[in-house]
Amino acid sequence: MAVEFDKITNRDAFGNVVAELAEKNEDIMFLFGDTSSVGGKKIHNLFPKRALNVGIAEQNMTLMGAGMAACGAKVFVATYAVFAAMRMLEQVRTFVAYSDMDVKVIAGMGGISAGEEGVTHQGTEAVNIMRCIPNMVVVVPADAVSTEVITRAITEYVGPVYMSLGKNKFPKVFDDNYKFEIGKANIMEANGEDAAIICNGLVVSECIQAQQLLCEAGYGVKLIEMPCVKPIDRDAISWAAKECGLIITVEDNNIMGGLGGAVAEVLSETYEAKLCRMGLNDRFAESGNEFELLDKYGLRAAAIVDKVETMIKHRGSASMPMIDMPLEE
């Protein structure tokens, strides 16, 4: 299947919207730590006194952002996911989230998308970490269009938000009719009772292809984009579980505590269903092109098709394959 890529990266899509909104709202402040590539170039050129390069001092940047928000500003702090979720963690937790400040933490190189940057810059645990912080909304756009829509929505929202963005151009998934609401899933295909695929971020395009291939093979498979990992759409998950009895989550993150973990938590408390979590199985990724890495870790369309077919065929069987074993080298 031919894949069309976005004309701009998610980072630039975010930056274009923030710059546009800053022209209308003088309360918007933008801080970055030598990472203007995470949407900061345009707003920095337009409003250099409101878009400040703090340097490689991400913890100080977070404290500055919290202080600005305490004085009434709507603040964006932008850096790479590994720094946002780990180097800044104490400051985000205590001074942004605990204080419920209107600070948006924008993380580039989320998930496996950092590719050749290697494990030091691949934020494959970041969404997982941010999920456990009270008051924090966590969102993962799938392409440039959805990034633009989600950026507008989180700007209107008053409170802490973590948004995970990629590095390079993503496959184009959505058009200008894309809708987003915090805490709501995007039901892309509602028909089908054999299985439901729940996904977000870089792998949404792969899941679309996989769902189409499965339908051509005679299976009925629902497809749900879950751009908001927290708060997660419990109703959509319970509905899919009740209709299908089998859910497969796909993400380019560590499955321990990520999207798959969030879905598992809901299933344990609502409607019982078999769950297969596809992602990085409790491991670090290697350095390489992000799509080659998706191949290596079984996250391309063909691998998703194989996994879904296997799970359907073994439904209810005592020989159900292990789903969380690390992939063999």
PDB file of C-alpha atoms in Angstrom, residues 9-19 29-44 51-53 58 61 76-84 88 104-110 113-114 117 121 147 151 162-168:
ATOM      1  CA  THR A   9       6.944  17.293  10.896  1.00  0.00           C
ATOM      2  CA  ASN A  10       4.674  17.141  13.926  1.00  0.00           C
ATOM      3  CA  ARG A  11       7.103  19.478  15.670  1.00  0.00           C
ATOM      4  CA  ASP A  12       6.703  22.111  12.957  1.00  0.00           C
ATOM      5  CA  ALA A  13       2.929  21.609  12.865  1.00  0.00           C
ATOM      6  CA  PHE A  14       2.828  22.306  16.603  1.00  0.00           C
ATOM      7  CA  GLY A  15       5.132  25.327  16.209  1.00  0.00           C
ATOM      8  CA  ASN A  16       3.023  26.854  13.447  1.00  0.00           C
ATOM      9  CA  VAL A  17      -0.101  26.716  15.591  1.00  0.00           C
ATOM     10  CA  VAL A  18       1.601  28.086  18.706  1.00  0.00           C
ATOM     11  CA  ALA A  19       3.023  31.015  16.745  1.00  0.00           C
ATOM     12  CA  MET A  29       5.087  32.151  26.709  1.00  0.00           C
ATOM     13  CA  PHE A  30       7.435  29.624  25.110  1.00  0.00           C
ATOM     14  CA  LEU A  31      10.573  28.239  26.732  1.00  0.00           C
ATOM     15  CA  PHE A  32      13.069  25.863  25.150  1.00  0.00           C
ATOM     16  CA  GLY A  33      16.397  24.372  26.177  1.00  0.00           C
ATOM     17  CA  ASP A  34      18.556  24.723  23.064  1.00  0.00           C
ATOM     18  CA  THR A  35      15.775  22.784  21.326  1.00  0.00           C
ATOM     19  CA  SER A  36      14.113  25.343  19.064  1.00  0.00           C
ATOM     20  CA  SER A  37      13.521  22.441  16.660  1.00  0.00           C
ATOM     21  CA  VAL A  38      10.655  21.381  18.930  1.00  0.00           C
ATOM     22  CA  GLY A  39       8.331  23.998  17.460  1.00  0.00           C
ATOM     23  CA  GLY A  40      10.195  27.044  18.699  1.00  0.00           C
ATOM     24  CA  LYS A  41      11.741  28.628  15.601  1.00  0.00           C
ATOM     25  CA  LYS A  42       8.734  30.551  14.305  1.00  0.00           C
ATOM     26  CA  ILE A  43       7.519  31.929  17.634  1.00  0.00           C
ATOM     27  CA  HIS A  44      11.088  32.846  18.595  1.00  0.00           C
ATOM     28  CA  ALA A  51      10.076  32.739  23.378  1.00  0.00           C
ATOM     29  CA  LEU A  52      13.216  32.272  25.426  1.00  0.00           C
ATOM     30  CA  ASN A  53      16.135  29.888  24.987  1.00  0.00           C
ATOM     31  CA  GLU A  58      15.770  21.961  31.559  1.00  0.00           C
ATOM     32  CA  MET A  61      13.283  25.977  32.434  1.00  0.00           C
ATOM     33  CA  PHE A  76       4.853  25.950  26.720  1.00  0.00           C
ATOM     34  CA  VAL A  77       8.156  24.304  27.657  1.00  0.00           C
ATOM     35  CA  ALA A  78       9.731  22.364  24.806  1.00  0.00           C
ATOM     36  CA  THR A  79      12.566  19.861  24.801  1.00  0.00           C
ATOM     37  CA  TYR A  80      13.196  16.202  23.948  1.00  0.00           C
ATOM     38  CA  ALA A  81      11.114  13.472  25.538  1.00  0.00           C
ATOM     39  CA  VAL A  82      13.936  11.887  27.517  1.00  0.00           C
ATOM     40  CA  PHE A  83      14.716  15.234  29.141  1.00  0.00           C
ATOM     41  CA  ALA A  84      11.086  16.238  29.641  1.00  0.00           C
ATOM     42  CA  MET A  88      12.749  17.512  34.498  1.00  0.00           C
ATOM     43  CA  LYS A 104       2.251  22.412  28.483  1.00  0.00           C
ATOM     44  CA  VAL A 105       5.276  20.117  28.314  1.00  0.00           C
ATOM     45  CA  ILE A 106       6.050  19.536  24.637  1.00  0.00           C
ATOM     46  CA  ALA A 107       8.360  16.597  23.993  1.00  0.00           C
ATOM     47  CA  GLY A 108      10.067  16.010  20.664  1.00  0.00           C
ATOM     48  CA  MET A 109      11.589  12.655  19.701  1.00  0.00           C
ATOM     49  CA  GLY A 110       8.872  10.747  21.504  1.00  0.00           C
ATOM     50  CA  SER A 113      10.767   8.158  16.335  1.00  0.00           C
ATOM     51  CA  ALA A 114      14.170   9.552  17.381  1.00  0.00           C
ATOM     52  CA  GLU A 117      19.667   9.454  17.710  1.00  0.00           C
ATOM     53  CA  HIS A 121      17.319  10.394  22.796  1.00  0.00           C
ATOM     54  CA  THR A 147      -0.966  17.661  15.980  1.00  0.00           C
ATOM     55  CA  THR A 151      -2.368  21.770  19.958  1.00  0.00           C
ATOM     56  CA  TYR A 162       2.327  16.439  28.221  1.00  0.00           C
ATOM     57  CA  MET A 163       2.369  16.073  24.407  1.00  0.00           C
ATOM     58  CA  SER A 164       4.650  13.551  22.711  1.00  0.00           C
ATOM     59  CA  LEU A 165       5.839  14.501  19.220  1.00  0.00           C
ATOM     60  CA  GLY A 166       8.123  12.723  16.768  1.00  0.00           C
ATOM     61  CA  LYS A 167      11.303  13.762  15.014  1.00  0.00           C
ATOM     62  CA  ASN A 168      10.828  13.264  11.280  1.00  0.00           C
TER      63      ASN A 168
END
